[in-house]
PDB file of C-alpha atoms in Angstrom:
ATOM      1  CA  UNK A 603      25.213 -27.044  65.562  1.00 70.00           C
ATOM      2  CA  UNK A 604      25.727 -24.922  62.440  1.00 72.00           C
ATOM      3  CA  UNK A 605      23.428 -25.386  59.486  1.00 69.00           C
ATOM      4  CA  UNK A 606      24.942 -27.223  56.538  1.00 74.00           C
ATOM      5  CA  UNK A 607      26.091 -25.051  53.658  1.00 78.00           C
ATOM      6  CA  UNK A 608      23.571 -24.789  50.847  1.00 82.00           C
ATOM      7  CA  UNK A 609      24.470 -26.104  47.449  1.00 87.00           C
ATOM      8  CA  UNK A 610      24.512 -23.694  44.533  1.00 90.00           C
ATOM      9  CA  UNK A 611      21.310 -25.229  43.170  1.00 92.00           C
ATOM     10  CA  UNK A 612      19.578 -24.859  46.545  1.00 93.00           C
ATOM     11  CA  UNK A 613      20.608 -21.200  46.716  1.00 93.00           C
ATOM     12  CA  UNK A 614      19.316 -20.611  43.208  1.00 93.00           C
ATOM     13  CA  UNK A 615      15.983 -22.231  44.023  1.00 94.00           C
ATOM     14  CA  UNK A 616      15.733 -20.204  47.229  1.00 94.00           C
ATOM     15  CA  UNK A 617      16.252 -16.968  45.279  1.00 95.00           C
ATOM     16  CA  UNK A 618      13.739 -18.020  42.626  1.00 94.00           C
ATOM     17  CA  UNK A 619      11.152 -18.982  45.238  1.00 94.00           C
ATOM     18  CA  UNK A 620      11.242 -15.438  46.626  1.00 94.00           C
ATOM     19  CA  UNK A 621      10.706 -13.657  43.285  1.00 93.00           C
ATOM     20  CA  UNK A 622      11.575 -13.894  39.605  1.00 94.00           C
ATOM     21  CA  UNK A 623      15.198 -13.135  38.716  1.00 94.00           C
ATOM     22  CA  UNK A 624      16.916 -12.443  35.425  1.00 93.00           C
ATOM     23  CA  UNK A 625      19.711 -14.740  34.327  1.00 93.00           C
ATOM     24  CA  UNK A 626      22.206 -11.894  34.703  1.00 93.00           C
ATOM     25  CA  UNK A 627      21.036 -11.073  38.230  1.00 93.00           C
ATOM     26  CA  UNK A 628      20.985 -14.706  39.388  1.00 94.00           C
ATOM     27  CA  UNK A 629      24.475 -15.321  37.970  1.00 94.00           C
ATOM     28  CA  UNK A 630      25.784 -12.328  39.915  1.00 93.00           C
ATOM     29  CA  UNK A 631      24.181 -13.533  43.156  1.00 93.00           C
ATOM     30  CA  UNK A 632      25.367 -17.137  42.777  1.00 92.00           C
ATOM     31  CA  UNK A 633      28.931 -16.192  41.781  1.00 91.00           C
ATOM     32  CA  UNK A 634      29.638 -15.191  45.393  1.00 90.00           C
ATOM     33  CA  UNK A 635      29.010 -18.757  46.558  1.00 89.00           C
ATOM     34  CA  UNK A 636      30.430 -20.729  43.640  1.00 86.00           C
ATOM     35  CA  UNK A 637      33.353 -23.026  44.358  1.00 83.00           C
ATOM     36  CA  UNK A 638      36.121 -23.641  41.838  1.00 77.00           C
ATOM     37  CA  UNK A 639      34.477 -26.766  40.460  1.00 70.00           C
ATOM     38  CA  UNK A 640      30.957 -25.224  40.251  1.00 77.00           C
ATOM     39  CA  UNK A 641      29.682 -24.176  36.849  1.00 87.00           C
ATOM     40  CA  UNK A 642      27.158 -21.381  37.356  1.00 90.00           C
ATOM     41  CA  UNK A 643      26.265 -21.163  33.654  1.00 90.00           C
ATOM     42  CA  UNK A 644      25.501 -24.892  33.494  1.00 91.00           C
ATOM     43  CA  UNK A 645      23.206 -24.514  36.505  1.00 93.00           C
ATOM     44  CA  UNK A 646      21.452 -21.533  34.903  1.00 94.00           C
ATOM     45  CA  UNK A 647      21.002 -23.527  31.680  1.00 94.00           C
ATOM     46  CA  UNK A 648      19.479 -26.367  33.721  1.00 95.00           C
ATOM     47  CA  UNK A 649      17.096 -23.948  35.467  1.00 95.00           C
ATOM     48  CA  UNK A 650      16.016 -22.443  32.145  1.00 94.00           C
ATOM     49  CA  UNK A 651      15.552 -25.885  30.593  1.00 95.00           C
ATOM     50  CA  UNK A 652      13.219 -26.856  33.448  1.00 94.00           C
ATOM     51  CA  UNK A 653      11.416 -23.502  33.156  1.00 94.00           C
ATOM     52  CA  UNK A 654      12.364 -22.441  36.676  1.00 94.00           C
ATOM     53  CA  UNK A 655      14.237 -19.427  35.319  1.00 93.00           C
ATOM     54  CA  UNK A 656      12.537 -17.394  32.606  1.00 91.00           C
ATOM     55  CA  UNK A 657      13.462 -14.023  31.132  1.00 90.00           C
ATOM     56  CA  UNK A 658       9.865 -13.530  29.979  1.00 89.00           C
ATOM     57  CA  UNK A 659       8.433 -14.105  33.449  1.00 91.00           C
ATOM     58  CA  UNK A 660      11.089 -11.853  34.965  1.00 93.00           C
ATOM     59  CA  UNK A 661      10.298  -9.043  32.514  1.00 91.00           C
ATOM     60  CA  UNK A 662       6.568  -9.415  33.110  1.00 91.00           C
ATOM     61  CA  UNK A 663       7.089  -9.380  36.879  1.00 92.00           C
ATOM     62  CA  UNK A 664       9.245  -6.261  36.762  1.00 92.00           C
ATOM     63  CA  UNK A 665       6.752  -4.491  34.501  1.00 92.00           C
ATOM     64  CA  UNK A 666       3.889  -5.360  36.847  1.00 91.00           C
ATOM     65  CA  UNK A 667       5.832  -3.954  39.803  1.00 92.00           C
ATOM     66  CA  UNK A 668       7.105  -0.767  38.150  1.00 92.00           C
ATOM     67  CA  UNK A 669       4.796   0.302  35.313  1.00 90.00           C
ATOM     68  CA  UNK A 670       2.112   1.805  37.542  1.00 91.00           C
ATOM     69  CA  UNK A 671       4.630   4.271  39.032  1.00 93.00           C
ATOM     70  CA  UNK A 672       7.205   4.849  36.294  1.00 94.00           C
ATOM     71  CA  UNK A 673       7.339   5.800  32.633  1.00 93.00           C
ATOM     72  CA  UNK A 674       8.583   3.774  29.688  1.00 92.00           C
ATOM     73  CA  UNK A 675      12.178   4.975  29.699  1.00 92.00           C
ATOM     74  CA  UNK A 676      12.662   4.148  33.388  1.00 94.00           C
ATOM     75  CA  UNK A 677      11.121   0.661  33.094  1.00 93.00           C
ATOM     76  CA  UNK A 678      13.096  -0.140  29.942  1.00 92.00           C
ATOM     77  CA  UNK A 679      16.337   1.102  31.523  1.00 92.00           C
ATOM     78  CA  UNK A 680      15.776  -1.165  34.516  1.00 93.00           C
ATOM     79  CA  UNK A 681      15.092  -4.133  32.233  1.00 92.00           C
ATOM     80  CA  UNK A 682      18.308  -3.421  30.349  1.00 91.00           C
ATOM     81  CA  UNK A 683      20.253  -3.211  33.601  1.00 92.00           C
ATOM     82  CA  UNK A 684      19.022  -6.726  34.391  1.00 92.00           C
ATOM     83  CA  UNK A 685      20.229  -8.057  31.040  1.00 88.00           C
ATOM     84  CA  UNK A 686      16.960  -8.152  29.068  1.00 85.00           C
ATOM     85  CA  UNK A 687      17.777  -7.359  25.430  1.00 82.00           C
ATOM     86  CA  UNK A 688      16.791  -8.176  21.870  1.00 81.00           C
ATOM     87  CA  UNK A 689      13.318  -8.940  20.568  1.00 83.00           C
ATOM     88  CA  UNK A 690      11.851  -9.230  24.052  1.00 79.00           C
ATOM     89  CA  UNK A 691      12.824  -5.638  24.802  1.00 83.00           C
ATOM     90  CA  UNK A 692      11.331  -4.372  21.525  1.00 84.00           C
ATOM     91  CA  UNK A 693       8.019  -6.095  22.301  1.00 85.00           C
ATOM     92  CA  UNK A 694       7.997  -4.709  25.825  1.00 85.00           C
ATOM     93  CA  UNK A 695       8.611  -1.155  24.577  1.00 85.00           C
ATOM     94  CA  UNK A 696       5.704  -1.469  22.157  1.00 85.00           C
ATOM     95  CA  UNK A 697       3.394  -2.772  24.874  1.00 84.00           C
ATOM     96  CA  UNK A 698       4.356  -0.052  27.329  1.00 86.00           C
ATOM     97  CA  UNK A 699       3.959   2.799  24.860  1.00 86.00           C
ATOM     98  CA  UNK A 700       0.258   2.015  24.443  1.00 85.00           C
ATOM     99  CA  UNK A 701      -0.507   2.836  28.069  1.00 89.00           C
ATOM    100  CA  UNK A 702       2.112   5.465  28.928  1.00 92.00           C
ATOM    101  CA  UNK A 703      -0.187   8.484  28.761  1.00 92.00           C
ATOM    102  CA  UNK A 704      -2.831   6.838  30.932  1.00 93.00           C
ATOM    103  CA  UNK A 705      -0.200   5.828  33.482  1.00 93.00           C
ATOM    104  CA  UNK A 706       1.234   9.368  33.500  1.00 94.00           C
ATOM    105  CA  UNK A 707      -2.228  10.809  34.157  1.00 94.00           C
ATOM    106  CA  UNK A 708      -2.728   8.353  37.020  1.00 94.00           C
ATOM    107  CA  UNK A 709       0.647   9.187  38.613  1.00 94.00           C
ATOM    108  CA  UNK A 710       0.048  12.922  38.168  1.00 94.00           C
ATOM    109  CA  UNK A 711      -3.435  12.619  39.680  1.00 93.00           C
ATOM    110  CA  UNK A 712      -2.111  10.789  42.759  1.00 93.00           C
ATOM    111  CA  UNK A 713       0.713  13.284  43.319  1.00 93.00           C
ATOM    112  CA  UNK A 714      -0.822  16.635  42.378  1.00 92.00           C
ATOM    113  CA  UNK A 715      -4.485  16.290  41.418  1.00 86.00           C
ATOM    114  CA  UNK A 716      -4.963  19.905  40.314  1.00 88.00           C
ATOM    115  CA  UNK A 717      -3.848  21.731  37.208  1.00 89.00           C
ATOM    116  CA  UNK A 718      -0.950  24.115  37.874  1.00 87.00           C
ATOM    117  CA  UNK A 719      -1.838  27.784  37.933  1.00 89.00           C
ATOM    118  CA  UNK A 720       1.640  29.303  37.626  1.00 91.00           C
ATOM    119  CA  UNK A 721       4.833  28.557  35.722  1.00 92.00           C
ATOM    120  CA  UNK A 722       6.777  27.382  38.791  1.00 93.00           C
ATOM    121  CA  UNK A 723       4.170  24.754  39.652  1.00 93.00           C
ATOM    122  CA  UNK A 724       3.961  23.599  36.007  1.00 93.00           C
ATOM    123  CA  UNK A 725       7.756  23.213  35.950  1.00 94.00           C
ATOM    124  CA  UNK A 726       7.661  21.251  39.210  1.00 95.00           C
ATOM    125  CA  UNK A 727       5.000  18.888  37.859  1.00 94.00           C
ATOM    126  CA  UNK A 728       6.846  18.442  34.556  1.00 95.00           C
ATOM    127  CA  UNK A 729      10.145  17.673  36.342  1.00 96.00           C
ATOM    128  CA  UNK A 730       8.407  15.131  38.545  1.00 96.00           C
ATOM    129  CA  UNK A 731       6.911  13.245  35.604  1.00 95.00           C
ATOM    130  CA  UNK A 732      10.112  13.396  33.538  1.00 95.00           C
ATOM    131  CA  UNK A 733      12.171  12.079  36.455  1.00 96.00           C
ATOM    132  CA  UNK A 734       9.742   9.194  36.713  1.00 95.00           C
ATOM    133  CA  UNK A 735      10.637   8.293  33.120  1.00 94.00           C
ATOM    134  CA  UNK A 736       7.548   9.527  31.279  1.00 95.00           C
ATOM    135  CA  UNK A 737       7.925  11.096  27.848  1.00 93.00           C
ATOM    136  CA  UNK A 738       7.363  14.821  27.412  1.00 94.00           C
ATOM    137  CA  UNK A 739       4.240  14.152  25.363  1.00 94.00           C
ATOM    138  CA  UNK A 740       2.721  11.976  28.101  1.00 93.00           C
ATOM    139  CA  UNK A 741       3.701  14.489  30.782  1.00 93.00           C
ATOM    140  CA  UNK A 742       2.105  17.382  28.903  1.00 93.00           C
ATOM    141  CA  UNK A 743      -1.135  15.446  28.426  1.00 93.00           C
ATOM    142  CA  UNK A 744      -1.164  14.410  32.089  1.00 92.00           C
ATOM    143  CA  UNK A 745      -0.622  17.957  33.311  1.00 91.00           C
ATOM    144  CA  UNK A 746      -3.751  19.113  31.498  1.00 88.00           C
ATOM    145  CA  UNK A 747      -5.755  17.199  34.082  1.00 75.00           C
ATOM    146  CA  UNK A 748      -8.556  14.733  33.697  1.00 61.00           C
ATOM    147  CA  UNK A 749     -11.660  15.592  31.684  1.00 52.00           C
ATOM    148  CA  UNK A 750     -13.652  15.690  34.947  1.00 48.00           C
ATOM    149  CA  UNK A 751     -11.572  18.686  36.083  1.00 45.00           C
ATOM    150  CA  UNK A 752     -12.984  20.815  33.254  1.00 44.00           C
ATOM    151  CA  UNK A 753     -16.628  20.186  34.126  1.00 43.00           C
ATOM    152  CA  UNK A 754     -18.324  22.585  36.492  1.00 41.00           C
ATOM    153  CA  UNK A 755     -21.414  21.697  38.452  1.00 42.00           C
ATOM    154  CA  UNK A 756     -24.030  24.296  37.491  1.00 43.00           C
ATOM    155  CA  UNK A 757     -26.931  23.264  39.692  1.00 41.00           C
TER     156      UNK A 757
END
């Protein structure tokens, strides 16, 4: 016996129970299953009204998943691709910029751990950090190593 077809609302709640979604992303996913008489935007409005769908929670969730591995430009680009714009995006950029250098140092430390000795290795490390979306300033600071690297044990 085949399972009954899920309603649009049930599908939306199933998606939201798995993880936070942006309005743009959820609309795209639900559009595949919408019938002619279904109004996806009305359903999304209902979900937002009941606080089941929230752009703020989605942005916070995405930042928590991505910020430890990627730089500001990469995280912001992903937020924009999911339809997050306006004042929320400006606030997020400001919050991310405070910790970008520390995050770049952490990513660099996990990947390389030692200061480059030649130009080829420095270029490789710089490319890696820039491809991860870190700014040049943050990448340069990260590539200098941690302060503990400069201390020598003289015992």
